[in-house]
Amino acid sequence: MKTTLSVKFNDLSRIHNPIKKQFLEEVGNILDSGGFITGKNVVEFENQFANYCNSKFALGTGNGYDALKIAIRACELPANAEIIVPAHTFIATWYAVSNCGYKIIPIDADPITYNISVKAIENAITPNAKAIIPVHLYGQSCQMDKIMDIAKKYNLYVIEDNAQAQGATYAGKITGSFGHINATSFYPGKNLGAGGDAGAVVTSDENIFKRAKMLRNYGSLKKYEHQILGENSRMDEIQAALLKLKLTQLTTWNTERQQIASYYNEKLNGISGLILPKLALEATSVYHLYVVRTNKRNELQHFLAENGIETIIHYPIPPHLQKAYAYLGYKKGDFPNTESISETCLTLPIFPKITNEELEYVVEKVKEFFRSN
Ligand SMILES: *Cc1c(COP(=O)(O)O)cnc(C)c1O
């Protein structure tokens, strides 16, 4: 008999329903207050998020991509600076570097963790290298001890892209607190998501903080006085009100994601032809995504879809092979680990409040696929 269960890739209504009433009240208060941008809620959220990241300052921005650009620009790099980035990442990391006018130095992925290969970084460093952007992809911290050592040795700014890993740790230290300035995204589907676009930069360096604050608001700290060419990328009160409510539950939700990952790890272990996620020593993951790999990726995705299970590929085309980057002249084969991940990866449903029944069904269907393939 055919089961009719369907499993969404993510269902945000399950975490939003319990806080809906409180949030709508907050929205009413905001309408009554007449303050809509970088007001009381934003300042409170910034303080709470800085605290969460064990850092001195946080600044709400319009989105994660802007946060990356503001973080890069706050470092005041020379015009010919090169910035080291992972080849395997969401394209926003690359765009932030390119659109700030700097040169991208991509580093291939580690074949085990899928984060930037720490072994490959030093070979790519030239005298123009001025910064590195480690991306804690899928929720797993990069190997930050090695990255910080290299950064110190070559005098590089470190800018963490923490969009996917709010709450992860390396050797007990929280991601988003290692770099000189760090960026994150509150895109709705992220571990901590807003009800629209939002992001933040986080730093413990007061000078960098001041510069980022100017960059976020037309290069201005005092109304109508503009010291540098800035952007307009501020957080609004409604997003901050929702983020404040959700931040109090982030640790609980991250723990749930880790429990789901443990369940998948246990139940899917030992299937020949299926590679499960692996963590580097001392790294933790908050499992923004649970990414498996198989040479039969497309067939598996198709089979799961036929059985009502939504999956997504993160990411089907690496940045260096995107049309937008054709001008850099990269070709297939330049970053083999990254390309191989793109060709074989598949993300299974993982989100807080997914039910045991749904998880059992996903596991059952994955197993069923590999029994006959
Ligand atoms: C989501 C994401 C971003 C960009 O965030 P937006 O808020 O969508 O602009 C940047 N880097 C990574 C790794 C992301 O996953």
mmCIF file of C-alpha atoms and ligand atoms in Angstrom:
data_model
loop_
_atom_site.group_PDB
_atom_site.id
_atom_site.type_symbol
_atom_site.label_atom_id
_atom_site.label_comp_id
_atom_site.label_asym_id
_atom_site.label_seq_id
_atom_site.Cartn_x
_atom_site.Cartn_y
_atom_site.Cartn_z
ATOM 1 C CA MET A 1 0.000 0.000 0.000
ATOM 2 C CA LYS A 2 1.305 3.475 -0.888
ATOM 3 C CA THR A 3 1.747 5.820 2.061
ATOM 4 C CA THR A 4 0.519 9.352 1.579
ATOM 5 C CA LEU A 5 2.801 11.079 4.059
ATOM 6 C CA SER A 6 4.555 14.142 2.704
ATOM 7 C CA VAL A 7 7.574 15.793 4.289
ATOM 8 C CA LYS A 8 8.363 19.408 3.586
ATOM 9 C CA PHE A 9 11.953 20.588 3.316
ATOM 10 C CA ASN A 10 11.207 23.109 6.060
ATOM 11 C CA ASP A 11 8.019 24.143 7.838
ATOM 12 C CA LEU A 12 8.518 27.451 9.612
ATOM 13 C CA SER A 13 4.874 27.675 10.703
ATOM 14 C CA ARG A 14 5.608 25.084 13.375
ATOM 15 C CA ILE A 15 8.018 27.372 15.218
ATOM 16 C CA HIS A 16 6.095 30.552 14.366
ATOM 17 C CA ASN A 17 2.620 29.478 15.491
ATOM 18 C CA PRO A 18 3.448 29.432 19.220
ATOM 19 C CA ILE A 19 4.877 33.004 19.092
ATOM 20 C CA LYS A 20 2.428 34.479 16.591
ATOM 21 C CA LYS A 21 0.187 36.225 19.079
ATOM 22 C CA GLN A 22 3.069 37.820 20.934
ATOM 23 C CA PHE A 23 4.694 38.936 17.685
ATOM 24 C CA LEU A 24 1.497 40.536 16.362
ATOM 25 C CA GLU A 25 1.212 42.462 19.621
ATOM 26 C CA GLU A 26 4.759 43.716 19.118
ATOM 27 C CA VAL A 27 3.889 44.809 15.587
ATOM 28 C CA GLY A 28 0.982 46.777 17.025
ATOM 29 C CA ASN A 29 3.308 48.457 19.511
ATOM 30 C CA ILE A 30 5.681 49.383 16.692
ATOM 31 C CA LEU A 31 2.862 50.952 14.656
ATOM 32 C CA ASP A 32 1.793 52.909 17.730
ATOM 33 C CA SER A 33 5.346 54.026 18.516
ATOM 34 C CA GLY A 34 5.982 55.537 15.083
ATOM 35 C CA GLY A 35 9.636 54.392 15.118
ATOM 36 C CA PHE A 36 10.317 51.891 12.357
ATOM 37 C CA ILE A 37 14.044 51.610 11.660
ATOM 38 C CA THR A 38 17.004 51.023 14.010
ATOM 39 C CA GLY A 39 14.847 51.899 17.029
ATOM 40 C CA LYS A 40 14.388 50.327 20.447
ATOM 41 C CA ASN A 41 13.795 46.761 19.219
ATOM 42 C CA VAL A 42 16.835 46.840 16.942
ATOM 43 C CA VAL A 43 19.114 48.151 19.696
ATOM 44 C CA GLU A 44 17.827 45.521 22.144
ATOM 45 C CA PHE A 45 18.243 42.758 19.602
ATOM 46 C CA GLU A 46 21.754 43.945 18.735
ATOM 47 C CA ASN A 47 22.761 43.798 22.391
ATOM 48 C CA GLN A 48 21.230 40.356 22.844
ATOM 49 C CA PHE A 49 22.805 39.000 19.670
ATOM 50 C CA ALA A 50 26.247 40.425 20.532
ATOM 51 C CA ASN A 51 25.882 38.708 23.876
ATOM 52 C CA TYR A 52 24.842 35.446 22.210
ATOM 53 C CA CYS A 53 27.970 35.653 20.015
ATOM 54 C CA ASN A 54 30.154 36.391 23.045
ATOM 55 C CA SER A 55 31.171 39.655 21.368
ATOM 56 C CA LYS A 56 31.013 43.339 22.255
ATOM 57 C CA PHE A 57 29.011 44.771 19.375
ATOM 58 C CA ALA A 58 26.378 43.706 16.849
ATOM 59 C CA LEU A 59 24.748 45.827 14.178
ATOM 60 C CA GLY A 60 21.541 44.875 12.404
ATOM 61 C CA THR A 61 21.667 45.161 8.619
ATOM 62 C CA GLY A 62 19.224 44.773 5.748
ATOM 63 C CA ASN A 63 20.382 41.227 4.868
ATOM 64 C CA GLY A 64 23.347 38.857 5.107
ATOM 65 C CA TYR A 65 24.916 39.901 1.836
ATOM 66 C CA ASP A 66 24.991 43.543 2.935
ATOM 67 C CA ALA A 67 26.450 42.444 6.276
ATOM 68 C CA LEU A 68 29.308 40.751 4.395
ATOM 69 C CA LYS A 69 29.924 43.869 2.287
ATOM 70 C CA ILE A 70 29.830 46.155 5.332
ATOM 71 C CA ALA A 71 32.220 43.811 7.173
ATOM 72 C CA ILE A 72 34.635 43.798 4.230
ATOM 73 C CA ARG A 73 34.486 47.563 3.779
ATOM 74 C CA ALA A 74 34.916 48.159 7.519
ATOM 75 C CA CYS A 75 38.392 46.584 7.235
ATOM 76 C CA GLU A 76 39.588 49.378 4.909
ATOM 77 C CA LEU A 77 41.651 47.137 2.647
ATOM 78 C CA PRO A 78 43.840 48.563 -0.139
ATOM 79 C CA ALA A 79 42.311 48.679 -3.620
ATOM 80 C CA ASN A 80 44.419 45.779 -4.931
ATOM 81 C CA ALA A 81 43.633 43.492 -1.980
ATOM 82 C CA GLU A 82 42.978 39.795 -2.509
ATOM 83 C CA ILE A 83 40.465 38.023 -0.305
ATOM 84 C CA ILE A 84 40.571 34.278 0.298
ATOM 85 C CA VAL A 85 37.173 32.572 0.082
ATOM 86 C CA PRO A 86 35.999 28.961 -0.110
ATOM 87 C CA ALA A 87 35.160 27.682 -3.590
ATOM 88 C CA HIS A 88 32.261 25.780 -2.067
ATOM 89 C CA THR A 89 29.795 28.304 -0.660
ATOM 90 C CA PHE A 90 26.578 30.124 -1.400
ATOM 91 C CA ILE A 91 27.416 32.722 -4.039
ATOM 92 C CA ALA A 92 26.773 35.694 -1.684
ATOM 93 C CA THR A 93 30.233 35.218 -0.155
ATOM 94 C CA TRP A 94 31.845 35.698 -3.569
ATOM 95 C CA TYR A 95 29.554 38.544 -4.611
ATOM 96 C CA ALA A 96 30.382 40.520 -1.478
ATOM 97 C CA VAL A 97 34.097 40.401 -2.381
ATOM 98 C CA SER A 98 33.583 41.188 -6.079
ATOM 99 C CA ASN A 99 31.092 43.973 -5.479
ATOM 100 C CA CYS A 100 33.429 45.627 -2.960
ATOM 101 C CA GLY A 101 35.974 45.664 -5.804
ATOM 102 C CA TYR A 102 38.413 43.092 -4.424
ATOM 103 C CA LYS A 103 39.974 40.040 -6.032
ATOM 104 C CA ILE A 104 38.650 36.593 -5.125
ATOM 105 C CA ILE A 105 41.155 33.868 -4.254
ATOM 106 C CA PRO A 106 39.082 30.669 -4.088
ATOM 107 C CA ILE A 107 40.255 27.650 -2.088
ATOM 108 C CA ASP A 108 38.851 24.185 -2.755
ATOM 109 C CA ALA A 109 36.693 22.378 -0.200
ATOM 110 C CA ASP A 110 37.966 19.852 2.289
ATOM 111 C CA PRO A 111 36.674 16.490 0.993
ATOM 112 C CA ILE A 112 35.529 15.363 4.456
ATOM 113 C CA THR A 113 33.990 18.459 6.097
ATOM 114 C CA TYR A 114 33.127 20.400 2.864
ATOM 115 C CA ASN A 115 34.422 23.584 4.522
ATOM 116 C CA ILE A 116 37.466 25.493 3.218
ATOM 117 C CA SER A 117 40.492 23.183 3.002
ATOM 118 C CA VAL A 118 42.864 24.594 5.611
ATOM 119 C CA LYS A 119 45.730 22.669 4.028
ATOM 120 C CA ALA A 120 45.316 24.531 0.739
ATOM 121 C CA ILE A 121 45.203 28.095 2.071
ATOM 122 C CA GLU A 122 48.897 28.924 2.508
ATOM 123 C CA ASN A 123 49.832 28.014 -1.073
ATOM 124 C CA ALA A 124 47.364 30.605 -2.381
ATOM 125 C CA ILE A 125 48.643 33.510 -0.297
ATOM 126 C CA THR A 126 50.406 36.304 -2.211
ATOM 127 C CA PRO A 127 51.688 39.629 -0.849
ATOM 128 C CA ASN A 128 48.317 41.147 -1.832
ATOM 129 C CA ALA A 129 46.290 38.775 0.341
ATOM 130 C CA LYS A 130 44.674 40.917 3.026
ATOM 131 C CA ALA A 131 41.678 38.998 4.312
ATOM 132 C CA ILE A 132 40.072 35.561 4.542
ATOM 133 C CA ILE A 133 36.366 34.755 4.743
ATOM 134 C CA PRO A 134 35.835 31.326 6.289
ATOM 135 C CA VAL A 135 32.257 30.133 5.714
ATOM 136 C CA HIS A 136 30.823 27.747 8.315
ATOM 137 C CA LEU A 137 28.871 25.873 5.703
ATOM 138 C CA TYR A 138 25.820 23.729 6.463
ATOM 139 C CA GLY A 139 26.153 24.716 10.143
ATOM 140 C CA GLN A 140 29.609 23.286 10.832
ATOM 141 C CA SER A 141 32.401 25.469 12.164
ATOM 142 C CA CYS A 142 35.531 25.721 10.025
ATOM 143 C CA GLN A 143 38.834 24.654 11.589
ATOM 144 C CA MET A 144 39.303 28.024 13.218
ATOM 145 C CA ASP A 145 42.549 27.257 15.093
ATOM 146 C CA LYS A 146 44.418 26.728 11.815
ATOM 147 C CA ILE A 147 42.693 29.620 10.089
ATOM 148 C CA MET A 148 43.515 32.049 12.921
ATOM 149 C CA ASP A 149 47.160 30.848 12.925
ATOM 150 C CA ILE A 150 47.480 31.453 9.191
ATOM 151 C CA ALA A 151 45.768 34.837 9.492
ATOM 152 C CA LYS A 152 48.193 35.896 12.199
ATOM 153 C CA LYS A 153 51.214 34.682 10.258
ATOM 154 C CA TYR A 154 50.249 36.576 7.081
ATOM 155 C CA ASN A 155 48.527 39.526 8.731
ATOM 156 C CA LEU A 156 45.088 38.811 7.264
ATOM 157 C CA TYR A 157 41.788 40.172 8.434
ATOM 158 C CA VAL A 158 39.376 37.379 9.318
ATOM 159 C CA ILE A 159 35.720 37.895 8.380
ATOM 160 C CA GLU A 160 33.533 34.919 9.266
ATOM 161 C CA ASP A 161 30.514 34.208 7.090
ATOM 162 C CA ASN A 162 28.320 32.856 9.876
ATOM 163 C CA ALA A 163 25.055 32.857 7.921
ATOM 164 C CA GLN A 164 24.533 29.112 8.345
ATOM 165 C CA ALA A 165 26.053 28.446 11.746
ATOM 166 C CA GLN A 166 24.659 30.724 14.469
ATOM 167 C CA GLY A 167 25.500 28.848 17.660
ATOM 168 C CA ALA A 168 28.136 26.432 16.348
ATOM 169 C CA THR A 169 31.476 26.206 18.135
ATOM 170 C CA TYR A 170 35.110 25.377 17.478
ATOM 171 C CA ALA A 171 37.057 24.138 20.510
ATOM 172 C CA GLY A 172 34.304 25.519 22.705
ATOM 173 C CA LYS A 173 34.322 29.033 21.186
ATOM 174 C CA ILE A 174 31.256 30.245 19.335
ATOM 175 C CA THR A 175 31.415 30.974 15.598
ATOM 176 C CA GLY A 176 31.000 34.612 14.736
ATOM 177 C CA SER A 177 33.385 35.570 17.548
ATOM 178 C CA PHE A 178 36.721 34.612 15.957
ATOM 179 C CA GLY A 179 37.103 37.180 13.215
ATOM 180 C CA HIS A 180 37.890 40.902 13.319
ATOM 181 C CA ILE A 181 34.333 41.402 12.135
ATOM 182 C CA ASN A 182 31.791 38.755 11.209
ATOM 183 C CA ALA A 183 28.644 38.649 9.145
ATOM 184 C CA THR A 184 25.473 36.650 9.466
ATOM 185 C CA SER A 185 22.094 36.389 7.773
ATOM 186 C CA PHE A 186 18.605 36.188 9.244
ATOM 187 C CA TYR A 187 17.038 35.100 5.964
ATOM 188 C CA PRO A 188 13.835 33.321 7.097
ATOM 189 C CA GLY A 189 15.167 29.790 6.527
ATOM 190 C CA LYS A 190 18.395 30.291 8.490
ATOM 191 C CA ASN A 191 18.722 28.785 12.007
ATOM 192 C CA LEU A 192 17.748 32.210 13.352
ATOM 193 C CA GLY A 193 15.435 33.681 10.727
ATOM 194 C CA ALA A 194 13.492 36.923 10.500
ATOM 195 C CA GLY A 195 10.107 37.408 8.826
ATOM 196 C CA GLY A 196 11.804 38.865 5.761
ATOM 197 C CA ASP A 197 15.311 40.035 4.923
ATOM 198 C CA ALA A 198 17.724 40.876 7.738
ATOM 199 C CA GLY A 199 21.347 40.322 8.742
ATOM 200 C CA ALA A 200 24.015 41.511 11.171
ATOM 201 C CA VAL A 201 27.696 42.179 11.632
ATOM 202 C CA VAL A 202 29.362 41.289 14.919
ATOM 203 C CA THR A 203 32.708 42.516 16.260
ATOM 204 C CA SER A 204 34.570 43.221 19.479
ATOM 205 C CA ASP A 205 36.759 45.920 17.889
ATOM 206 C CA GLU A 206 35.413 49.375 18.661
ATOM 207 C CA ASN A 207 37.013 51.130 15.665
ATOM 208 C CA ILE A 208 35.754 48.533 13.227
ATOM 209 C CA PHE A 209 32.335 48.751 14.877
ATOM 210 C CA LYS A 210 32.181 52.536 14.418
ATOM 211 C CA ARG A 211 33.132 52.257 10.783
ATOM 212 C CA ALA A 212 30.557 49.516 10.180
ATOM 213 C CA LYS A 213 27.925 51.667 11.854
ATOM 214 C CA MET A 214 28.675 54.508 9.466
ATOM 215 C CA LEU A 215 28.749 52.200 6.458
ATOM 216 C CA ARG A 216 25.301 50.869 7.344
ATOM 217 C CA ASN A 217 23.724 54.320 7.375
ATOM 218 C CA TYR A 218 24.952 56.531 4.509
ATOM 219 C CA GLY A 219 28.406 56.977 6.020
ATOM 220 C CA SER A 220 26.880 58.912 8.867
ATOM 221 C CA LEU A 221 26.921 58.763 12.665
ATOM 222 C CA LYS A 222 25.243 62.152 13.077
ATOM 223 C CA LYS A 223 22.180 63.051 11.024
ATOM 224 C CA TYR A 224 23.074 64.846 7.767
ATOM 225 C CA GLU A 225 26.817 64.649 8.396
ATOM 226 C CA HIS A 226 28.409 62.135 6.028
ATOM 227 C CA GLN A 227 32.013 61.113 6.613
ATOM 228 C CA ILE A 228 32.441 58.246 4.160
ATOM 229 C CA LEU A 229 30.607 56.748 1.200
ATOM 230 C CA GLY A 230 28.261 54.386 2.961
ATOM 231 C CA GLU A 231 25.273 52.250 2.124
ATOM 232 C CA ASN A 232 21.709 52.123 3.295
ATOM 233 C CA SER A 233 21.342 48.747 4.955
ATOM 234 C CA ARG A 234 19.537 49.064 8.273
ATOM 235 C CA MET A 235 17.408 46.597 10.188
ATOM 236 C CA ASP A 236 13.792 47.500 10.772
ATOM 237 C CA GLU A 237 11.863 47.270 14.015
ATOM 238 C CA ILE A 238 9.449 44.569 12.908
ATOM 239 C CA GLN A 239 12.281 42.185 11.988
ATOM 240 C CA ALA A 240 14.082 42.964 15.246
ATOM 241 C CA ALA A 241 10.925 42.284 17.279
ATOM 242 C CA LEU A 242 10.575 38.823 15.723
ATOM 243 C CA LEU A 243 14.300 38.094 16.025
ATOM 244 C CA LYS A 244 14.224 39.020 19.720
ATOM 245 C CA LEU A 245 11.410 36.536 20.333
ATOM 246 C CA LYS A 246 13.172 33.816 18.335
ATOM 247 C CA LEU A 247 16.668 34.349 19.751
ATOM 248 C CA THR A 248 15.481 33.119 23.161
ATOM 249 C CA GLN A 249 14.778 29.736 21.546
ATOM 250 C CA LEU A 250 17.751 29.416 19.208
ATOM 251 C CA THR A 251 19.725 27.168 21.555
ATOM 252 C CA THR A 252 16.750 24.822 21.959
ATOM 253 C CA TRP A 253 16.171 24.700 18.202
ATOM 254 C CA ASN A 254 19.869 24.087 17.495
ATOM 255 C CA THR A 255 19.814 21.196 19.974
ATOM 256 C CA GLU A 256 16.783 19.767 18.169
ATOM 257 C CA ARG A 257 18.654 20.005 14.857
ATOM 258 C CA GLN A 258 21.593 18.148 16.426
ATOM 259 C CA GLN A 259 19.248 15.439 17.694
ATOM 260 C CA ILE A 260 17.724 15.050 14.241
ATOM 261 C CA ALA A 261 21.213 14.779 12.741
ATOM 262 C CA SER A 262 22.127 12.107 15.315
ATOM 263 C CA TYR A 263 18.997 10.206 14.398
ATOM 264 C CA TYR A 264 19.828 10.323 10.688
ATOM 265 C CA ASN A 265 23.472 9.417 11.419
ATOM 266 C CA GLU A 266 22.406 6.369 13.390
ATOM 267 C CA LYS A 267 19.659 5.133 11.081
ATOM 268 C CA LEU A 268 21.414 5.792 7.755
ATOM 269 C CA ASN A 269 24.798 4.518 8.892
ATOM 270 C CA GLY A 270 26.262 1.636 6.897
ATOM 271 C CA ILE A 271 24.329 2.125 3.653
ATOM 272 C CA SER A 272 26.806 1.401 0.912
ATOM 273 C CA GLY A 273 27.028 4.275 -1.558
ATOM 274 C CA LEU A 274 25.717 6.889 0.886
ATOM 275 C CA ILE A 275 28.096 9.341 2.581
ATOM 276 C CA LEU A 276 26.895 10.995 5.794
ATOM 277 C CA PRO A 277 28.136 14.345 7.185
ATOM 278 C CA LYS A 278 31.380 14.317 9.174
ATOM 279 C CA LEU A 279 32.733 16.860 11.603
ATOM 280 C CA ALA A 280 36.312 18.023 12.038
ATOM 281 C CA LEU A 281 37.888 17.351 15.434
ATOM 282 C CA GLU A 282 36.767 20.079 17.879
ATOM 283 C CA ALA A 283 34.126 21.429 15.464
ATOM 284 C CA THR A 284 30.434 21.309 16.244
ATOM 285 C CA SER A 285 27.585 21.771 13.812
ATOM 286 C CA VAL A 286 24.177 23.334 14.340
ATOM 287 C CA TYR A 287 23.022 21.463 11.226
ATOM 288 C CA HIS A 288 21.508 24.293 9.282
ATOM 289 C CA LEU A 289 21.488 21.622 6.581
ATOM 290 C CA TYR A 290 21.891 17.842 6.711
ATOM 291 C CA VAL A 291 23.806 17.043 3.547
ATOM 292 C CA VAL A 292 24.384 13.502 2.331
ATOM 293 C CA ARG A 293 26.280 12.444 -0.785
ATOM 294 C CA THR A 294 25.762 9.694 -3.323
ATOM 295 C CA ASN A 295 26.699 9.027 -6.935
ATOM 296 C CA LYS A 296 22.981 8.350 -7.511
ATOM 297 C CA ARG A 297 22.006 11.786 -6.235
ATOM 298 C CA ASN A 298 19.543 12.723 -8.988
ATOM 299 C CA GLU A 299 17.842 9.327 -8.825
ATOM 300 C CA LEU A 300 17.587 9.527 -5.025
ATOM 301 C CA GLN A 301 16.130 13.026 -5.179
ATOM 302 C CA HIS A 302 13.613 11.918 -7.790
ATOM 303 C CA PHE A 303 12.635 8.842 -5.766
ATOM 304 C CA LEU A 304 12.139 10.864 -2.585
ATOM 305 C CA ALA A 305 10.088 13.486 -4.458
ATOM 306 C CA GLU A 306 7.850 10.746 -5.850
ATOM 307 C CA ASN A 307 7.290 9.676 -2.267
ATOM 308 C CA GLY A 308 6.384 13.162 -1.092
ATOM 309 C CA ILE A 309 9.737 14.083 0.462
ATOM 310 C CA GLU A 310 11.221 17.483 -0.436
ATOM 311 C CA THR A 311 14.999 17.748 -0.744
ATOM 312 C CA ILE A 312 17.278 20.502 -2.075
ATOM 313 C CA ILE A 313 20.763 20.556 -3.635
ATOM 314 C CA HIS A 314 23.212 22.912 -1.863
ATOM 315 C CA TYR A 315 24.538 23.902 -4.377
ATOM 316 C CA PRO A 316 24.068 22.567 -7.907
ATOM 317 C CA ILE A 317 26.554 24.938 -9.624
ATOM 318 C CA PRO A 318 29.642 26.204 -7.772
ATOM 319 C CA PRO A 319 30.354 29.975 -8.022
ATOM 320 C CA HIS A 320 33.434 29.498 -10.241
ATOM 321 C CA LEU A 321 31.278 27.780 -12.905
ATOM 322 C CA GLN A 322 28.445 30.322 -12.801
ATOM 323 C CA LYS A 323 27.914 32.556 -15.838
ATOM 324 C CA ALA A 324 28.291 35.618 -13.620
ATOM 325 C CA TYR A 325 31.911 34.586 -13.011
ATOM 326 C CA ALA A 326 32.788 33.537 -16.566
ATOM 327 C CA TYR A 327 35.037 36.631 -16.727
ATOM 328 C CA LEU A 328 37.386 35.099 -14.149
ATOM 329 C CA GLY A 329 38.161 32.313 -16.640
ATOM 330 C CA TYR A 330 37.746 29.316 -14.349
ATOM 331 C CA LYS A 331 36.862 25.982 -15.894
ATOM 332 C CA LYS A 332 35.579 22.597 -14.826
ATOM 333 C CA GLY A 333 38.308 20.767 -12.939
ATOM 334 C CA ASP A 334 39.748 23.848 -11.216
ATOM 335 C CA PHE A 335 38.211 22.967 -7.827
ATOM 336 C CA PRO A 336 37.605 19.220 -8.006
ATOM 337 C CA ASN A 337 36.360 18.677 -4.439
ATOM 338 C CA THR A 338 33.856 21.496 -4.746
ATOM 339 C CA GLU A 339 32.639 20.195 -8.103
ATOM 340 C CA SER A 340 32.323 16.656 -6.792
ATOM 341 C CA ILE A 341 30.254 17.870 -3.813
ATOM 342 C CA SER A 342 27.974 19.794 -6.194
ATOM 343 C CA GLU A 343 27.456 16.692 -8.306
ATOM 344 C CA THR A 344 26.697 14.324 -5.434
ATOM 345 C CA CYS A 345 25.166 16.293 -2.534
ATOM 346 C CA LEU A 346 21.564 16.210 -1.378
ATOM 347 C CA THR A 347 20.018 17.922 1.645
ATOM 348 C CA LEU A 348 17.419 15.943 3.606
ATOM 349 C CA PRO A 349 14.657 17.698 5.589
ATOM 350 C CA ILE A 350 15.938 18.986 8.932
ATOM 351 C CA PHE A 351 14.113 21.594 10.974
ATOM 352 C CA PRO A 352 12.898 22.117 14.564
ATOM 353 C CA LYS A 353 9.516 20.430 15.212
ATOM 354 C CA ILE A 354 9.832 17.888 12.394
ATOM 355 C CA THR A 355 7.966 14.886 13.799
ATOM 356 C CA ASN A 356 9.366 11.449 14.589
ATOM 357 C CA GLU A 357 6.893 10.021 12.122
ATOM 358 C CA GLU A 358 8.271 12.250 9.372
ATOM 359 C CA LEU A 359 11.862 11.385 10.218
ATOM 360 C CA GLU A 360 11.125 7.652 10.269
ATOM 361 C CA TYR A 361 9.442 7.998 6.891
ATOM 362 C CA VAL A 362 12.442 9.801 5.352
ATOM 363 C CA VAL A 363 14.799 7.120 6.689
ATOM 364 C CA GLU A 364 12.533 4.328 5.453
ATOM 365 C CA LYS A 365 12.384 5.801 1.944
ATOM 366 C CA VAL A 366 16.147 6.440 1.722
ATOM 367 C CA LYS A 367 16.757 2.831 2.767
ATOM 368 C CA GLU A 368 14.187 1.582 0.297
ATOM 369 C CA PHE A 369 15.953 3.459 -2.513
ATOM 370 C CA PHE A 370 19.346 1.947 -1.724
ATOM 371 C CA ARG A 371 17.884 -1.589 -1.405
ATOM 372 C CA SER A 372 16.948 -1.519 -5.083
ATOM 373 C CA ASN A 373 19.704 0.748 -6.462
HETATM 374 C C1 LIG B 1 22.205 32.993 3.290
HETATM 375 C C2 LIG B 1 23.660 33.197 3.101
HETATM 376 C C3 LIG B 1 24.211 34.454 2.813
HETATM 377 C C4 LIG B 1 23.398 35.654 2.428
HETATM 378 O O1 LIG B 1 22.384 36.012 3.225
HETATM 379 P P1 LIG B 1 21.131 36.879 2.682
HETATM 380 O O2 LIG B 1 20.517 37.348 3.948
HETATM 381 O O3 LIG B 1 20.284 35.992 1.882
HETATM 382 O O4 LIG B 1 21.694 38.018 1.885
HETATM 383 C C5 LIG B 1 25.583 34.577 2.769
HETATM 384 N N1 LIG B 1 26.392 33.517 2.941
HETATM 385 C C6 LIG B 1 25.896 32.291 3.181
HETATM 386 C C7 LIG B 1 26.843 31.158 3.374
HETATM 387 C C8 LIG B 1 24.527 32.084 3.239
HETATM 388 O O5 LIG B 1 24.050 30.848 3.451
#
